Amino acid sequence: MQLTPKVKEILSWYESDNPGTKANLARILMAGKLSGTGRVVILPVDQGFEHGPARSFAPNPAGYDPRYMFELALEAGLNAYAAPLGMIEAGASSYAGAIPTILKVNSSNSLSTTKDQAVTGSVSDALRLGCSAIGFTIYPSSEYQFEMMEELRELAEEAKSVGLAVVVWSYPRGPMLDKTGETALDICAYAAHMAALLGAHIIKVKPPTSAISLDAAKKTYEKYPVDVNDEVARFKHVVQACFGGRRLVVFSGGEAKGTEDILKEVRAIHAAGGNGSIMGRNAFQRSKADALNLLSSIIEIYQTPAS
Amino acid sequence: MQLTPKVKEILSWYESDNPGTKANLARILMAGKLSGTGRVVILPVDQGFEHGPARSFAPNPAGYDPRYMFELALEAGLNAYAAPLGMIEAGASSYAGAIPTILKVNSSNSLSTTKDQAVTGSVSDALRLGCSAIGFTIYPSSEYQFEMMEELRELAEEAKSVGLAVVVWSYPRGPMLDKTGETALDICAYAAHMAALLGAHIIKVKPPTSAISLDAAKKTYEKYPVDVNDEVARFKHVVQACFGGRRLVVFSGGEAKGTEDILKEVRAIHAAGGNGSIMGRNAFQRSKADALNLLSSIIEIYQTPAS
Amino acid sequence: MQLTPKVKEILSWYESDNPGTKANLARILMAGKLSGTGRVVILPVDQGFEHGPARSFAPNPAGYDPRYMFELALEAGLNAYAAPLGMIEAGASSYAGAIPTILKVNSSNSLSTTKDQAVTGSVSDALRLGCSAIGFTIYPSSEYQFEMMEELRELAEEAKSVGLAVVVWSYPRGPMLDKTGETALDICAYAAHMAALLGAHIIKVKPPTSAISLDAAKKTYEKYPVDVNDEVARFKHVVQACFGGRRLVVFSGGEAKGTEDILKEVRAIHAAGGNGSIMGRNAFQRSKADALNLLSSIIEIYQTPAS
Amino acid sequence: MQLTPKVKEILSWYESDNPGTKANLARILMAGKLSGTGRVVILPVDQGFEHGPARSFAPNPAGYDPRYMFELALEAGLNAYAAPLGMIEAGASSYAGAIPTILKVNSSNSLSTTKDQAVTGSVSDALRLGCSAIGFTIYPSSEYQFEMMEELRELAEEAKSVGLAVVVWSYPRGPMLDKTGETALDICAYAAHMAALLGAHIIKVKPPTSAISLDAAKKTYEKYPVDVNDEVARFKHVVQACFGGRRLVVFSGGEAKGTEDILKEVRAIHAAGGNGSIMGRNAFQRSKADALNLLSSIIEIYQTPAS
Amino acid sequence: MQLTPKVKEILSWYESDNPGTKANLARILMAGKLSGTGRVVILPVDQGFEHGPARSFAPNPAGYDPRYMFELALEAGLNAYAAPLGMIEAGASSYAGAIPTILKVNSSNSLSTTKDQAVTGSVSDALRLGCSAIGFTIYPSSEYQFEMMEELRELAEEAKSVGLAVVVWSYPRGPMLDKTGETALDICAYAAHMAALLGAHIIKVKPPTSAISLDAAKKTYEKYPVDVNDEVARFKHVVQACFGGRRLVVFSGGEAKGTEDILKEVRAIHAAGGNGSIMGRNAFQRSKADALNLLSSIIEIYQTPAS
């Protein structure tokens, strides 16, 4: 498969990585309907762990069967499918080589009262299951953030050494942050930047709001203003925080919401130069037909050449 | 031994596992009187650790001798016998090859005030003792749940790599759950689902009650109702949470109770498509004759082809 | 040396162990004046660690020199000598092959306020010092009990793999137990049973009193009564808790006390089928002549064939 | 490249190090405009981690792109560039061999409430990225200081064994120190000395103030006075605390401040025999032209032969 | 070099050690002016870590340069020089083979509020630096005492396996001990005994006072009295606690004090059969001439044959 110039450019950003890791990044970038565009749409299914099976799959019970997720990602022409160990094990052989997979190697759940996650998968698991990358969540600001970063460091170093890519979910939460703070623009950019500093190849953050949370940062944003009321400007700020746009950054869709809201957000990400979306509940909690429609509309936006 | 189509189908669910692990799952599924049916009855004897020797064995003192348990499981035609290190060591050579064994590798006791367990066995122990699987308990919602899950992850990865199967006891308990919550339907299904996500081959949970415990889940169960007053529907919901029925799930008998209550529960598990029972105190605290009678009745129910 | 039928029978209980471990158990069982009887008397000297040197050795200052302990155990015709690293190092070469030794690999002291011990020796130490076994203390019910059990698990697995035997001191203490509870009959039997489940070859507990401590156990002891006022019945109950008598169990002498009290207790252990005594302060805090007299009387009792 | 006598002298201080480490120290000492003088100016860019991207790079947005930092250090003729993993990965191949790099292997951030850092890089990372040294921060007096020192010990031992140099940022903070105490003269000298004792090759501390913080130290400073109001005397005291001047010690510029203040400080460091400056925010938060001007003035001072 | 009968006798106490460790003990015992006497004087320089550089070296600024300490120990004809990593690295090559060195592998500092130390050196460090022994401090009674003992166990086992000797500083402190208790006779003897049990070759304790601290010990000291007001009797008691005098035990000089007080104490140690002194601040905080005079007087006392 001939790589496109765009993909070659992206790979050039990762100049320290070995050919194995570059190949796996290329596999993700060259898969599906967005192949070669430098944009990606990824299906993540860690909702079962995070919220339990009924809250995740009752709206569309086909989703109880892990094979459904592989099918959905494949039929929709997505770039990759990300899930915890058991979900990947349940289909990795049937769908081997059909679609790039990302093994989510840590997980939390709704029965926990601490802002931490359990490590639930390994680099060896990712290799034996044919995954292209590992996925790892950090909670910057949590009491456990340093432990999480150290776990990531070890897993990422091992992953890179065996030619896997590293996807980091960077979700700030902790004693210094209220609900608004968790998605404030400064915090979101900070979270993305830390993921980049930690060596992530692909960074996943939540869409930033117009809030500025840290007192220490307010002075800076006053002196060097970002138009916080402009959604595109906010996404651009986060893209800039990812090494001036030289790291892949994708945004989550967040809670299930209406199709128009989703597409509006996607258009802003696209316009800002973001690299794509990670779309979970909004995809697998609809009927397959509805999900394919929505994903098709999203992909169509990302297929539009950048203006 | 020719595997039945049912067992072949079950093995196909575990498509990521190596032939060694599949062989050990097959050994359990092909043992005893339920051989080849896809249903299993397992004798677990961790009561001595959990409640002490007198509370466990005084009602039937023959049970003080670990050889009795091997004999009981073998004579009753069960699929496997599960116990902690010392119990297995005491009979593993005499009964080598006679009945599949599951080494319970963590254990709690009644003298503890924390919701944790000690790791008391290893994968190497399981191999040297000829076991087919390791067994591990997690307490979802406990303050120690992430540590327990991480211990399981390490042990399960090692077990799978050397061809052993992994049985997970998933017993929710912790600060967010009162007594009712521990066996509520949503919690029980969640616990089963997490065990599946953690890569368990066989999942063991308690029979779910009609309660719904998590506030966040109540909305879901209202919108997508389960007939919580129908025992069969409840078991079906748990089976569904196990990857849409593509993971083996068995239910404990719980506290010693009357024969009729037990058989009623077993009939519901059978009707719901559950894969069987794990029957401890209700088996070894009766006289051997009574235990064999009870186990025979249970097996008879599971032998009935699914309607 | 031809093993006696009794020793052969005892070795048959440990059917999962390798020949190396069986040989070391046999060395202990075939040593000294009780050679071949299946009964053992062991000299433990961890008092210096537990209570300090003056409280341990001032009554008989010869004991400050570690060689005295080897001499005492050897002259008295005991089965083994157990002590921490420094004590064994100080005589292991001079007495190599003369008497089986047990390296006590964890230790507490009177300057600690926590119910834990430090690991102070290793399996490698035991091997290089020619020991037949490692000794390890657990405190069931302590806040540290799970950590202690996990340390034991690791050390015991390693010890067994290199042909050493494992002796477990099981001393309940912790927040659920008052002074009475620590030696209550139910607790003592429970402690012995847990040591057996953890894979101990030789179990050491304190003599049980007539108390029943755990509320949850009282019902059981009412329904299935043990004659708690009969010392022999109490020891029998503990022996039964050790896999129905298929694990070696020995009892400590406890605090220094009068000769007649000691011999009365030994007679009860003997009558109950207990495997012997571990006799520290009552031995080394007397003059050597007195100690040899006492130990001779004890051995005489154990030499009597079981009635 | 012929080493100068000054550099040879400095290397002689590190008499226990292997030729690999000496070569890497020489690479740093022979790079840039200060080549061979025994003085160094280093560009550190861990501000993104410490304060977030906007506070670090908004004043000069060119800095969002990690390649800018390599360019700046190279064009200014500095001795080395120090940064966390992601920053180094983003340019290590493009600038391989162009300028010595220091991989900062632990990092803190403004979202943390604890006085600790996460280990975010490894010696293997440093090797694969062609770095000359690892950098590590300790917080003497922090509740985590012993853990940090132990992490440093492990990383430093490994680094030295593979021929890397070790740079230690020693920043006192913790319950015994108020803001004044953190940069008090006694504390600063103590921090430098501890870094030397821990085996650092290059020590980085903050410029000391005239305060004396520890009560226990006041008596000493009264009896053996240092002229605390003389900036040069203070720097000399810190140099002396670095093994009587036989360890390289550099000083941070601290918060962004005016050019004249910076140069005044640099002149004092130079006069005191300090080995140079580490200049972050004061360099990369100006326009490149301004930064080059400032760095040129600093280098000019350090190029002046010692009086 | 022909060993003296006294040194041969001492080596015979360490009958379990390998020839490498015996050779290193012999190197220490055969070095300097006390060569072959079985007495030792050691220069320890961990004051810089413990109290900071000015409090340690301002009284005699020559001490800022680590080479001074090697020179001082060598010129004074001492048996060994003990210091943390950085100090040894700074002179190990220049003085290789000139004087035995002891690498102090853990260290505390005055900025800490916990009764613990950081591990700051390794056995590999000791080997590459040509040391004869590692030194390690334990704080019996500290909340961290078990962790410290476990660190010592690991390091000591490794040290012994590669032929190094082990020197243990045993300094009781913790919640059960007030200032008086830390140096009380019973506590000091207990601390020395624990070091011996932990496998130390050379034990370092503080001179005991006449106090008896532990209530549990008072009864013993009443029944078996030690003449606590006789300094020699107190030292004898500590010597006895070191395996009846079969482990080398040396005493610290404590805080800087007058020459006559020091010599009086040394005479008492000598008379009691103690093996020598470890003399830090009292040596390196004087001018070199004064220090050599004092050390010469001390050595002269120890050179006197035992009466």
mmCIF file with all atom_site columns, N, CA and C in Angstrom, chain C residues 49-50 52 54-55 59 64 67 86-87 89 91 93-94 109-112 116 119-122 124, chain E residues 15-16 141 145-146 150 153 157 160 176 190 193-194 196-197 199 216 220-221 224 240 243-244 246:
data_model
loop_
_atom_site.group_PDB
_atom_site.id
_atom_site.type_symbol
_atom_site.label_atom_id
_atom_site.label_alt_id
_atom_site.label_comp_id
_atom_site.label_asym_id
_atom_site.label_entity_id
_atom_site.label_seq_id
_atom_site.pdbx_PDB_ins_code
_atom_site.Cartn_x
_atom_site.Cartn_y
_atom_site.Cartn_z
_atom_site.occupancy
_atom_site.B_iso_or_equiv
_atom_site.pdbx_formal_charge
_atom_site.auth_seq_id
_atom_site.auth_comp_id
_atom_site.auth_asym_id
_atom_site.auth_atom_id
_atom_site.pdbx_PDB_model_num
ATOM 1   N N  . PHE C 1 49  ? 15.782 -11.767 69.438 1.00 0.00 ? 49  PHE C N  1
ATOM 2   C CA . PHE C 1 49  ? 15.129 -10.787 68.563 1.00 0.00 ? 49  PHE C CA 1
ATOM 3   C C  . PHE C 1 49  ? 13.845 -10.278 69.213 1.00 0.00 ? 49  PHE C C  1
ATOM 4   N N  . GLU C 1 50  ? 13.076 -11.192 69.745 1.00 0.00 ? 50  GLU C N  1
ATOM 5   C CA . GLU C 1 50  ? 11.747 -10.832 70.249 1.00 0.00 ? 50  GLU C CA 1
ATOM 6   C C  . GLU C 1 50  ? 11.804 -10.008 71.531 1.00 0.00 ? 50  GLU C C  1
ATOM 7   N N  . GLY C 1 52  ? 15.008 -9.147  73.287 1.00 0.00 ? 52  GLY C N  1
ATOM 8   C CA . GLY C 1 52  ? 16.303 -8.550  73.614 1.00 0.00 ? 52  GLY C CA 1
ATOM 9   C C  . GLY C 1 52  ? 17.219 -9.546  74.290 1.00 0.00 ? 52  GLY C C  1
ATOM 10  N N  . ALA C 1 54  ? 19.287 -9.435  77.082 1.00 0.00 ? 54  ALA C N  1
ATOM 11  C CA . ALA C 1 54  ? 19.322 -9.665  78.536 1.00 0.00 ? 54  ALA C CA 1
ATOM 12  C C  . ALA C 1 54  ? 18.115 -10.486 78.983 1.00 0.00 ? 54  ALA C C  1
ATOM 13  N N  . ARG C 1 55  ? 16.940 -10.107 78.514 1.00 0.00 ? 55  ARG C N  1
ATOM 14  C CA . ARG C 1 55  ? 15.742 -10.860 78.902 1.00 0.00 ? 55  ARG C CA 1
ATOM 15  C C  . ARG C 1 55  ? 15.832 -12.313 78.434 1.00 0.00 ? 55  ARG C C  1
ATOM 16  N N  . PRO C 1 59  ? 19.462 -15.055 82.378 1.00 0.00 ? 59  PRO C N  1
ATOM 17  C CA . PRO C 1 59  ? 19.252 -16.144 83.333 1.00 0.00 ? 59  PRO C CA 1
ATOM 18  C C  . PRO C 1 59  ? 20.271 -17.275 83.173 1.00 0.00 ? 59  PRO C C  1
ATOM 19  N N  . TYR C 1 64  ? 24.498 -16.471 75.573 1.00 0.00 ? 64  TYR C N  1
ATOM 20  C CA . TYR C 1 64  ? 24.907 -15.341 74.724 1.00 0.00 ? 64  TYR C CA 1
ATOM 21  C C  . TYR C 1 64  ? 25.731 -15.839 73.525 1.00 0.00 ? 64  TYR C C  1
ATOM 22  N N  . ARG C 1 67  ? 26.995 -20.714 69.886 1.00 0.00 ? 67  ARG C N  1
ATOM 23  C CA . ARG C 1 67  ? 27.396 -22.135 69.824 1.00 0.00 ? 67  ARG C CA 1
ATOM 24  C C  . ARG C 1 67  ? 26.745 -22.955 70.924 1.00 0.00 ? 67  ARG C C  1
ATOM 25  N N  . GLY C 1 86  ? 21.772 -14.521 61.998 1.00 0.00 ? 86  GLY C N  1
ATOM 26  C CA . GLY C 1 86  ? 23.052 -14.351 62.670 1.00 0.00 ? 86  GLY C CA 1
ATOM 27  C C  . GLY C 1 86  ? 23.401 -15.536 63.562 1.00 0.00 ? 86  GLY C C  1
ATOM 28  N N  . MET C 1 87  ? 22.403 -16.068 64.271 1.00 0.00 ? 87  MET C N  1
ATOM 29  C CA . MET C 1 87  ? 22.618 -17.206 65.167 1.00 0.00 ? 87  MET C CA 1
ATOM 30  C C  . MET C 1 87  ? 23.047 -18.443 64.385 1.00 0.00 ? 87  MET C C  1
ATOM 31  N N  . GLU C 1 89  ? 24.391 -18.457 61.254 1.00 0.00 ? 89  GLU C N  1
ATOM 32  C CA . GLU C 1 89  ? 25.701 -18.194 60.657 1.00 0.00 ? 89  GLU C CA 1
ATOM 33  C C  . GLU C 1 89  ? 26.835 -18.459 61.643 1.00 0.00 ? 89  GLU C C  1
ATOM 34  N N  . GLY C 1 91  ? 27.283 -20.665 63.807 1.00 0.00 ? 91  GLY C N  1
ATOM 35  C CA . GLY C 1 91  ? 27.639 -22.036 64.165 1.00 0.00 ? 91  GLY C CA 1
ATOM 36  C C  . GLY C 1 91  ? 27.445 -23.037 63.044 1.00 0.00 ? 91  GLY C C  1
ATOM 37  N N  . SER C 1 93  ? 28.848 -23.785 60.343 1.00 0.00 ? 93  SER C N  1
ATOM 38  C CA . SER C 1 93  ? 29.971 -24.539 59.813 1.00 0.00 ? 93  SER C CA 1
ATOM 39  C C  . SER C 1 93  ? 30.474 -25.536 60.850 1.00 0.00 ? 93  SER C C  1
ATOM 40  N N  . SER C 1 94  ? 30.608 -25.101 62.097 1.00 0.00 ? 94  SER C N  1
ATOM 41  C CA . SER C 1 94  ? 31.090 -25.990 63.159 1.00 0.00 ? 94  SER C CA 1
ATOM 42  C C  . SER C 1 94  ? 30.170 -27.202 63.339 1.00 0.00 ? 94  SER C C  1
ATOM 43  N N  . ASN C 1 109 ? 10.343 -7.585  66.997 1.00 0.00 ? 109 ASN C N  1
ATOM 44  C CA . ASN C 1 109 ? 11.089 -7.220  68.202 1.00 0.00 ? 109 ASN C CA 1
ATOM 45  C C  . ASN C 1 109 ? 10.221 -6.376  69.128 1.00 0.00 ? 109 ASN C C  1
ATOM 46  N N  . SER C 1 110 ? 10.641 -6.249  70.358 1.00 0.00 ? 110 SER C N  1
ATOM 47  C CA . SER C 1 110 ? 9.844  -5.563  71.390 1.00 0.00 ? 110 SER C CA 1
ATOM 48  C C  . SER C 1 110 ? 9.820  -4.062  71.206 1.00 0.00 ? 110 SER C C  1
ATOM 49  N N  . LEU C 1 111 ? 10.612 -3.532  70.276 1.00 0.00 ? 111 LEU C N  1
ATOM 50  C CA . LEU C 1 111 ? 10.616 -2.089  70.036 1.00 0.00 ? 111 LEU C CA 1
ATOM 51  C C  . LEU C 1 111 ? 9.635  -1.702  68.945 1.00 0.00 ? 111 LEU C C  1
ATOM 52  N N  . SER C 1 112 ? 8.879  -2.675  68.451 1.00 0.00 ? 112 SER C N  1
ATOM 53  C CA . SER C 1 112 ? 7.915  -2.396  67.388 1.00 0.00 ? 112 SER C CA 1
ATOM 54  C C  . SER C 1 112 ? 6.524  -2.208  67.970 1.00 0.00 ? 112 SER C C  1
ATOM 55  N N  . ASP C 1 116 ? 3.627  -6.888  62.812 1.00 0.00 ? 116 ASP C N  1
ATOM 56  C CA . ASP C 1 116 ? 4.247  -7.328  61.569 1.00 0.00 ? 116 ASP C CA 1
ATOM 57  C C  . ASP C 1 116 ? 5.627  -7.869  61.925 1.00 0.00 ? 116 ASP C C  1
ATOM 58  N N  . VAL C 1 119 ? 11.251 -9.426  57.147 1.00 0.00 ? 119 VAL C N  1
ATOM 59  C CA . VAL C 1 119 ? 11.906 -10.573 56.527 1.00 0.00 ? 119 VAL C CA 1
ATOM 60  C C  . VAL C 1 119 ? 13.408 -10.380 56.718 1.00 0.00 ? 119 VAL C C  1
ATOM 61  N N  . THR C 1 120 ? 14.045 -11.314 57.396 1.00 0.00 ? 120 THR C N  1
ATOM 62  C CA . THR C 1 120 ? 15.452 -11.138 57.769 1.00 0.00 ? 120 THR C CA 1
ATOM 63  C C  . THR C 1 120 ? 16.345 -12.261 57.246 1.00 0.00 ? 120 THR C C  1
ATOM 64  N N  . GLY C 1 121 ? 15.789 -13.150 56.460 1.00 0.00 ? 121 GLY C N  1
ATOM 65  C CA . GLY C 1 121 ? 16.594 -14.221 55.880 1.00 0.00 ? 121 GLY C CA 1
ATOM 66  C C  . GLY C 1 121 ? 15.976 -14.675 54.583 1.00 0.00 ? 121 GLY C C  1
ATOM 67  N N  . SER C 1 122 ? 16.702 -15.463 53.822 1.00 0.00 ? 122 SER C N  1
ATOM 68  C CA . SER C 1 122 ? 16.216 -15.882 52.511 1.00 0.00 ? 122 SER C CA 1
ATOM 69  C C  . SER C 1 122 ? 16.410 -17.377 52.313 1.00 0.00 ? 122 SER C C  1
ATOM 70  N N  . SER C 1 124 ? 18.054 -18.564 49.857 1.00 0.00 ? 124 SER C N  1
ATOM 71  C CA . SER C 1 124 ? 19.473 -18.726 49.534 1.00 0.00 ? 124 SER C CA 1
ATOM 72  C C  . SER C 1 124 ? 20.312 -18.823 50.793 1.00 0.00 ? 124 SER C C  1
ATOM 73  N N  . GLU E 1 15  ? 32.459 -17.994 60.574 1.00 0.00 ? 15  GLU E N  1
ATOM 74  C CA . GLU E 1 15  ? 32.713 -19.275 59.943 1.00 0.00 ? 15  GLU E CA 1
ATOM 75  C C  . GLU E 1 15  ? 31.834 -19.543 58.734 1.00 0.00 ? 15  GLU E C  1
ATOM 76  N N  . SER E 1 16  ? 30.719 -18.818 58.595 1.00 0.00 ? 16  SER E N  1
ATOM 77  C CA . SER E 1 16  ? 29.825 -19.063 57.460 1.00 0.00 ? 16  SER E CA 1
ATOM 78  C C  . SER E 1 16  ? 30.170 -18.218 56.242 1.00 0.00 ? 16  SER E C  1
ATOM 79  N N  . SER E 1 141 ? 13.051 0.426   66.370 1.00 0.00 ? 141 SER E N  1
ATOM 80  C CA . SER E 1 141 ? 11.926 1.110   67.027 1.00 0.00 ? 141 SER E CA 1
ATOM 81  C C  . SER E 1 141 ? 11.261 2.145   66.125 1.00 0.00 ? 141 SER E C  1
ATOM 82  N N  . GLN E 1 145 ? 11.355 0.621   60.815 1.00 0.00 ? 145 GLN E N  1
ATOM 83  C CA . GLN E 1 145 ? 12.423 -0.325  61.131 1.00 0.00 ? 145 GLN E CA 1
ATOM 84  C C  . GLN E 1 145 ? 12.342 -1.622  60.307 1.00 0.00 ? 145 GLN E C  1
ATOM 85  N N  . PHE E 1 146 ? 11.135 -2.117  60.063 1.00 0.00 ? 146 PHE E N  1
ATOM 86  C CA . PHE E 1 146 ? 11.070 -3.387  59.331 1.00 0.00 ? 146 PHE E CA 1
ATOM 87  C C  . PHE E 1 146 ? 11.506 -3.203  57.882 1.00 0.00 ? 146 PHE E C  1
ATOM 88  N N  . GLU E 1 150 ? 14.652 -4.981  56.110 1.00 0.00 ? 150 GLU E N  1
ATOM 89  C CA . GLU E 1 150 ? 14.494 -5.749  54.877 1.00 0.00 ? 150 GLU E CA 1
ATOM 90  C C  . GLU E 1 150 ? 15.431 -5.234  53.783 1.00 0.00 ? 150 GLU E C  1
ATOM 91  N N  . ARG E 1 153 ? 18.718 -6.648  54.737 1.00 0.00 ? 153 ARG E N  1
ATOM 92  C CA . ARG E 1 153 ? 18.781 -8.075  54.423 1.00 0.00 ? 153 ARG E CA 1
ATOM 93  C C  . ARG E 1 153 ? 19.176 -8.295  52.971 1.00 0.00 ? 153 ARG E C  1
ATOM 94  N N  . GLU E 1 157 ? 22.814 -9.702  51.944 1.00 0.00 ? 157 GLU E N  1
ATOM 95  C CA . GLU E 1 157 ? 22.923 -10.985 51.246 1.00 0.00 ? 157 GLU E CA 1
ATOM 96  C C  . GLU E 1 157 ? 23.740 -10.821 49.971 1.00 0.00 ? 157 GLU E C  1
ATOM 97  N N  . LYS E 1 160 ? 27.501 -10.140 50.855 1.00 0.00 ? 160 LYS E N  1
ATOM 98  C CA . LYS E 1 160 ? 28.210 -11.353 51.280 1.00 0.00 ? 160 LYS E CA 1
ATOM 99  C C  . LYS E 1 160 ? 28.481 -12.270 50.090 1.00 0.00 ? 160 LYS E C  1
ATOM 100 N N  . MET E 1 176 ? 8.529  4.560   70.771 1.00 0.00 ? 176 MET E N  1
ATOM 101 C CA . MET E 1 176 ? 8.603  3.986   72.112 1.00 0.00 ? 176 MET E CA 1
ATOM 102 C C  . MET E 1 176 ? 9.765  4.549   72.927 1.00 0.00 ? 176 MET E C  1
ATOM 103 N N  . TYR E 1 190 ? 20.339 -4.214  73.082 1.00 0.00 ? 190 TYR E N  1
ATOM 104 C CA . TYR E 1 190 ? 19.329 -4.820  72.192 1.00 0.00 ? 190 TYR E CA 1
ATOM 105 C C  . TYR E 1 190 ? 19.651 -4.468  70.734 1.00 0.00 ? 190 TYR E C  1
ATOM 106 N N  . HIS E 1 193 ? 22.547 -6.452  69.565 1.00 0.00 ? 193 HIS E N  1
ATOM 107 C CA . HIS E 1 193 ? 22.174 -7.849  69.368 1.00 0.00 ? 193 HIS E CA 1
ATOM 108 C C  . HIS E 1 193 ? 21.384 -8.024  68.067 1.00 0.00 ? 193 HIS E C  1
ATOM 109 N N  . MET E 1 194 ? 20.467 -7.108  67.787 1.00 0.00 ? 194 MET E N  1
ATOM 110 C CA . MET E 1 194 ? 19.696 -7.217  66.544 1.00 0.00 ? 194 MET E CA 1
ATOM 111 C C  . MET E 1 194 ? 20.600 -7.100  65.319 1.00 0.00 ? 194 MET E C  1
ATOM 112 N N  . ALA E 1 196 ? 23.624 -8.070  65.169 1.00 0.00 ? 196 ALA E N  1
ATOM 113 C CA . ALA E 1 196 ? 24.288 -9.376  65.067 1.00 0.00 ? 196 ALA E CA 1
ATOM 114 C C  . ALA E 1 196 ? 23.354 -10.413 64.456 1.00 0.00 ? 196 ALA E C  1
ATOM 115 N N  . LEU E 1 197 ? 22.088 -10.423 64.904 1.00 0.00 ? 197 LEU E N  1
ATOM 116 C CA . LEU E 1 197 ? 21.120 -11.388 64.372 1.00 0.00 ? 197 LEU E CA 1
ATOM 117 C C  . LEU E 1 197 ? 20.868 -11.161 62.884 1.00 0.00 ? 197 LEU E C  1
ATOM 118 N N  . GLY E 1 199 ? 23.014 -10.430 60.827 1.00 0.00 ? 199 GLY E N  1
ATOM 119 C CA . GLY E 1 199 ? 24.156 -10.903 60.044 1.00 0.00 ? 199 GLY E CA 1
ATOM 120 C C  . GLY E 1 199 ? 25.270 -9.891  59.848 1.00 0.00 ? 199 GLY E C  1
ATOM 121 N N  . ALA E 1 216 ? 9.601  -3.833  80.411 1.00 0.00 ? 216 ALA E N  1
ATOM 122 C CA . ALA E 1 216 ? 9.685  -5.286  80.389 1.00 0.00 ? 216 ALA E CA 1
ATOM 123 C C  . ALA E 1 216 ? 11.090 -5.767  80.712 1.00 0.00 ? 216 ALA E C  1
ATOM 124 N N  . THR E 1 220 ? 14.322 -7.960  84.514 1.00 0.00 ? 220 THR E N  1
ATOM 125 C CA . THR E 1 220 ? 15.505 -8.769  84.227 1.00 0.00 ? 220 THR E CA 1
ATOM 126 C C  . THR E 1 220 ? 16.758 -8.150  84.811 1.00 0.00 ? 220 THR E C  1
ATOM 127 N N  . TYR E 1 221 ? 16.908 -6.818  84.598 1.00 0.00 ? 221 TYR E N  1
ATOM 128 C CA . TYR E 1 221 ? 18.128 -6.171  85.077 1.00 0.00 ? 221 TYR E CA 1
ATOM 129 C C  . TYR E 1 221 ? 18.162 -6.089  86.604 1.00 0.00 ? 221 TYR E C  1
ATOM 130 N N  . TYR E 1 224 ? 19.125 -9.905  87.387 1.00 0.00 ? 224 TYR E N  1
ATOM 131 C CA . TYR E 1 224 ? 20.483 -10.214 86.926 1.00 0.00 ? 224 TYR E CA 1
ATOM 132 C C  . TYR E 1 224 ? 21.205 -8.894  86.685 1.00 0.00 ? 224 TYR E C  1
ATOM 133 N N  . GLN E 1 240 ? 28.935 -8.386  75.261 1.00 0.00 ? 240 GLN E N  1
ATOM 134 C CA . GLN E 1 240 ? 28.302 -9.685  75.500 1.00 0.00 ? 240 GLN E CA 1
ATOM 135 C C  . GLN E 1 240 ? 27.081 -9.879  74.596 1.00 0.00 ? 240 GLN E C  1
ATOM 136 N N  . PHE E 1 243 ? 26.842 -11.627 70.535 1.00 0.00 ? 243 PHE E N  1
ATOM 137 C CA . PHE E 1 243 ? 27.152 -13.051 70.496 1.00 0.00 ? 243 PHE E CA 1
ATOM 138 C C  . PHE E 1 243 ? 28.297 -13.394 71.455 1.00 0.00 ? 243 PHE E C  1
ATOM 139 N N  . GLY E 1 244 ? 28.203 -12.883 72.685 1.00 0.00 ? 244 GLY E N  1
ATOM 140 C CA . GLY E 1 244 ? 29.214 -13.189 73.683 1.00 0.00 ? 244 GLY E CA 1
ATOM 141 C C  . GLY E 1 244 ? 30.599 -12.758 73.253 1.00 0.00 ? 244 GLY E C  1
ATOM 142 N N  . ARG E 1 246 ? 31.664 -12.457 70.093 1.00 0.00 ? 246 ARG E N  1
ATOM 143 C CA . ARG E 1 246 ? 32.114 -13.091 68.849 1.00 0.00 ? 246 ARG E CA 1
ATOM 144 C C  . ARG E 1 246 ? 31.671 -12.312 67.603 1.00 0.00 ? 246 ARG E C  1
#
